[in-house]
PDB file of C-alpha atoms in Angstrom:
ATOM      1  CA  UNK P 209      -9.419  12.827  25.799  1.00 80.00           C
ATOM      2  CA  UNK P 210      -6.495  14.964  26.742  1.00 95.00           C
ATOM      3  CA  UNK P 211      -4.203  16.080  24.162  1.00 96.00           C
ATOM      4  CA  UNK P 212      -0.299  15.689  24.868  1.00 97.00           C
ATOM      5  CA  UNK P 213       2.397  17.687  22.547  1.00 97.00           C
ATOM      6  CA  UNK P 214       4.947  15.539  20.610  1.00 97.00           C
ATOM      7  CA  UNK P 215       7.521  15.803  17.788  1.00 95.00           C
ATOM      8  CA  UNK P 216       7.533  13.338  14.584  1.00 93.00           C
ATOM      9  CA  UNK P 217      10.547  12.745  13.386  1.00 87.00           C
ATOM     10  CA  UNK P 218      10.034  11.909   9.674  1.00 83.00           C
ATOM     11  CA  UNK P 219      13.708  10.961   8.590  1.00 74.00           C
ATOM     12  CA  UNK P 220      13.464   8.457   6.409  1.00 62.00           C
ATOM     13  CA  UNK P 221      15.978   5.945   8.382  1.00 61.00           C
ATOM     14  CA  UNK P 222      14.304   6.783  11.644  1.00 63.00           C
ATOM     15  CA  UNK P 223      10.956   7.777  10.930  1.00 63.00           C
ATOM     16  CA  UNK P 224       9.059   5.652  13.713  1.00 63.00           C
ATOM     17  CA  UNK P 225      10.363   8.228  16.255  1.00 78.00           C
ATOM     18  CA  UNK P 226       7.615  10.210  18.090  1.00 90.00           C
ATOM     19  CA  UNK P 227       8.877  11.326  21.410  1.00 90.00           C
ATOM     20  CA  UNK P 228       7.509  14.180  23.601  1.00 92.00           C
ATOM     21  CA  UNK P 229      10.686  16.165  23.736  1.00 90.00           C
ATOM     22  CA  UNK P 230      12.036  18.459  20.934  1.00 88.00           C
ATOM     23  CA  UNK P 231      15.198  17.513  19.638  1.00 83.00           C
ATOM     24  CA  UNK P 232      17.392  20.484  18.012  1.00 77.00           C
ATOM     25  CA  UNK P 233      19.248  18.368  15.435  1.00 78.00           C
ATOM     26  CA  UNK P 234      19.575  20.420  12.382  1.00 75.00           C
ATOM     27  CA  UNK P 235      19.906  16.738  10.647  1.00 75.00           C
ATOM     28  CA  UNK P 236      16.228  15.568  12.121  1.00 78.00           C
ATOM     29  CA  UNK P 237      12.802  16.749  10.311  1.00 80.00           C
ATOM     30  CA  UNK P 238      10.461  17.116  12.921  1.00 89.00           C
ATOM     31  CA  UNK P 239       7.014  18.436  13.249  1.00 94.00           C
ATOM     32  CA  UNK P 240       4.718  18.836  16.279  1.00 96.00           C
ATOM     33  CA  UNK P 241       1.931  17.933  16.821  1.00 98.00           C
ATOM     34  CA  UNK P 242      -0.944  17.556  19.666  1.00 98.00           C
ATOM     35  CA  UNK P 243      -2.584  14.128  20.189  1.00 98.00           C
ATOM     36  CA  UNK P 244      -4.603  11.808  22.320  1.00 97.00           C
ATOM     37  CA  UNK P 245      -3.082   8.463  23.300  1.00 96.00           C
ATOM     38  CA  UNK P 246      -5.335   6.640  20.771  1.00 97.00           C
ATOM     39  CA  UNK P 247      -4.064   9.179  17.854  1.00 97.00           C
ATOM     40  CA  UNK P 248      -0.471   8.913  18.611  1.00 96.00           C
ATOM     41  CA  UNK P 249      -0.873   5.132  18.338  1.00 96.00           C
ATOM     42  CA  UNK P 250      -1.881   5.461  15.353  1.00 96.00           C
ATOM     43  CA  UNK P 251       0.629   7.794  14.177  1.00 96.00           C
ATOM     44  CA  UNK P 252       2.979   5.577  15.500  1.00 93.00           C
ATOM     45  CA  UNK P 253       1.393   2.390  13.634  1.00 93.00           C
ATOM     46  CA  UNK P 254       1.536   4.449  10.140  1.00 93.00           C
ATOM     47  CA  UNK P 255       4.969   5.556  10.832  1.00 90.00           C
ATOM     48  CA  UNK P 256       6.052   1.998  11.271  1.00 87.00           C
ATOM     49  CA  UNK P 257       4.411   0.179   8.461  1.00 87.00           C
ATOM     50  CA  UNK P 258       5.606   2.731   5.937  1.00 85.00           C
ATOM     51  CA  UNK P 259       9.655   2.219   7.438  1.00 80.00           C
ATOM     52  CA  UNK P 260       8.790  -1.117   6.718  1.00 76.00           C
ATOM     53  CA  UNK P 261       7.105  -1.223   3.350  1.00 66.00           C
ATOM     54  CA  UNK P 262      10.300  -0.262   2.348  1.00 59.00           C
ATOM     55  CA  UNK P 263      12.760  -2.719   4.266  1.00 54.00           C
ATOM     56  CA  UNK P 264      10.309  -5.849   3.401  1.00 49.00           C
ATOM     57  CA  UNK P 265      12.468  -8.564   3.752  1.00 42.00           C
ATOM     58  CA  UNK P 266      10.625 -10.347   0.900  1.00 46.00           C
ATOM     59  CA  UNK P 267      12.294  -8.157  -2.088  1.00 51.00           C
ATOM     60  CA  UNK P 268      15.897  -8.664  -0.934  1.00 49.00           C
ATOM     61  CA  UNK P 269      15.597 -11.903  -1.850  1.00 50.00           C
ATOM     62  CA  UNK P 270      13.828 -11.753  -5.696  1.00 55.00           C
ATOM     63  CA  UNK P 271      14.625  -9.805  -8.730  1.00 55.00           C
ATOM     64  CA  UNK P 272      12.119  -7.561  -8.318  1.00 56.00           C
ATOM     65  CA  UNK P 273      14.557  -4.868  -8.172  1.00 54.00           C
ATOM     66  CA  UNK P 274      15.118  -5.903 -12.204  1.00 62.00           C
ATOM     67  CA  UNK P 275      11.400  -5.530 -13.385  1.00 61.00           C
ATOM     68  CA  UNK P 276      10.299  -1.587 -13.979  1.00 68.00           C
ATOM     69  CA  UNK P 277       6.205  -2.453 -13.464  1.00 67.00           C
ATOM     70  CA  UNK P 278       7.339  -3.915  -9.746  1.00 64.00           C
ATOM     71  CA  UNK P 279       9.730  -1.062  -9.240  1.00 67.00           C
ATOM     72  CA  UNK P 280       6.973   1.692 -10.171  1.00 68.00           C
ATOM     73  CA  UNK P 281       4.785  -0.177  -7.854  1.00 70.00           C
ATOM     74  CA  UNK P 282       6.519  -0.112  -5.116  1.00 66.00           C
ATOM     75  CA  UNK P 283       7.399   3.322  -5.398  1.00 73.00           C
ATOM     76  CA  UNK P 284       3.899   4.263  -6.003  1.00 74.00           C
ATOM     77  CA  UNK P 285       2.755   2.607  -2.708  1.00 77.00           C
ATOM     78  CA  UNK P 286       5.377   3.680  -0.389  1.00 77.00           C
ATOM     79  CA  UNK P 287       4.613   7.385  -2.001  1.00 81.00           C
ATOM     80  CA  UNK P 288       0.680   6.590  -0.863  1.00 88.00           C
ATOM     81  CA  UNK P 289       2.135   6.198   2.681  1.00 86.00           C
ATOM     82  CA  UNK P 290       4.139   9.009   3.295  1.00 88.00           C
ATOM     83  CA  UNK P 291       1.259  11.120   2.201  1.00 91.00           C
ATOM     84  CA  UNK P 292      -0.588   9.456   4.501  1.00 93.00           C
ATOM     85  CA  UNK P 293       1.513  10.352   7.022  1.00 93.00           C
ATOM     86  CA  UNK P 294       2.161  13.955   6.106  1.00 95.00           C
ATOM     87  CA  UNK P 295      -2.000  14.059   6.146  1.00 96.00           C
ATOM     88  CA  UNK P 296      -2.066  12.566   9.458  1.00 97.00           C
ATOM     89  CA  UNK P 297       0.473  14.777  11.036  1.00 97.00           C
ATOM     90  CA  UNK P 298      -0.894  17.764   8.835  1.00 97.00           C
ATOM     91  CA  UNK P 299      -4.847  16.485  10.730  1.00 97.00           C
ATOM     92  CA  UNK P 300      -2.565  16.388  14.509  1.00 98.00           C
ATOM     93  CA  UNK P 301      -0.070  19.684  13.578  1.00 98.00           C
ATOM     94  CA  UNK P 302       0.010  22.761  15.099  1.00 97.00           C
ATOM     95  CA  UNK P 303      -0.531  25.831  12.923  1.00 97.00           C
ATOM     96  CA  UNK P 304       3.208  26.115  12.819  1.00 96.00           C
ATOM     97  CA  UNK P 305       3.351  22.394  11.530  1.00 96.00           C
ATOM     98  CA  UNK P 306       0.660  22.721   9.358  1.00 97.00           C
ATOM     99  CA  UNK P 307       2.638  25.678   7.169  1.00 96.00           C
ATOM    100  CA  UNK P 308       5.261  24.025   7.369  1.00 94.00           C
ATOM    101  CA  UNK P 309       3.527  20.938   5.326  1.00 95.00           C
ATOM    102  CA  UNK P 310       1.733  23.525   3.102  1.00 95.00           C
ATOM    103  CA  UNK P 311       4.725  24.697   2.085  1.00 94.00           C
ATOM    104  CA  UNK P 312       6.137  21.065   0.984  1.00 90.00           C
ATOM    105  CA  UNK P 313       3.060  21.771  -1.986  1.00 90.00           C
ATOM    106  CA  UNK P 314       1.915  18.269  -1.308  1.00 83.00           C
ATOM    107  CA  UNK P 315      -1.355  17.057  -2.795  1.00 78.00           C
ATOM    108  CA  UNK P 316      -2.787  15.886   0.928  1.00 76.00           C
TER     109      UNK P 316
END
């Protein structure tokens, strides 16, 4: 499978954007990467469940907000995910990206 060059954008309001072009936005975080089709799906997947994990339209709605257990929780989870992420884009980085995530000291 041929392997295509992209740039994750890991913003935490916009972080299902992949997109093949580089965008110089000193606002965006992005990291590149090189990935088959199947990969970037994936990627792409991840990216979107953990945006959503923490817009779940569920919680708005309940007073789990209130209770420190669910709040921990939550925050533990969503933490899970964005280290999968950062391992997944660490796996797909170039050697550029993958200093660049060494550098964050994350336990990947």
């Amino acid at each position: 499978m041929e392997r295509q060059t992209y740039y994750v954008n890991v913003n935490p309001t916009s972080m299902e954007d992949i997109s093949p072009t580089k965008v110089d936005d000193g606002e965006l975080i992005e990291y590149e990467i090189e990935a088959t089709e199947a990969e970037y799906k994936d990627l792409q997947n991840l990216l979107l469940e953990v945006q959503a994990h923490d817009m779940e339209l569920g919680d708005l709605f309940t007073f789990k907000h209130y209770n420190d257990k669910e709040i921990d929780r939550d925050r533990n989870e969503f933490q899970r995910g964005l280290e999968d992420v950062y391992r997944m884009i660490y796996k797909l980085g170039t050697p550029e990206t993958k200093r660049q995530i060494e550098s964050l000291g994350l336990n990947l």
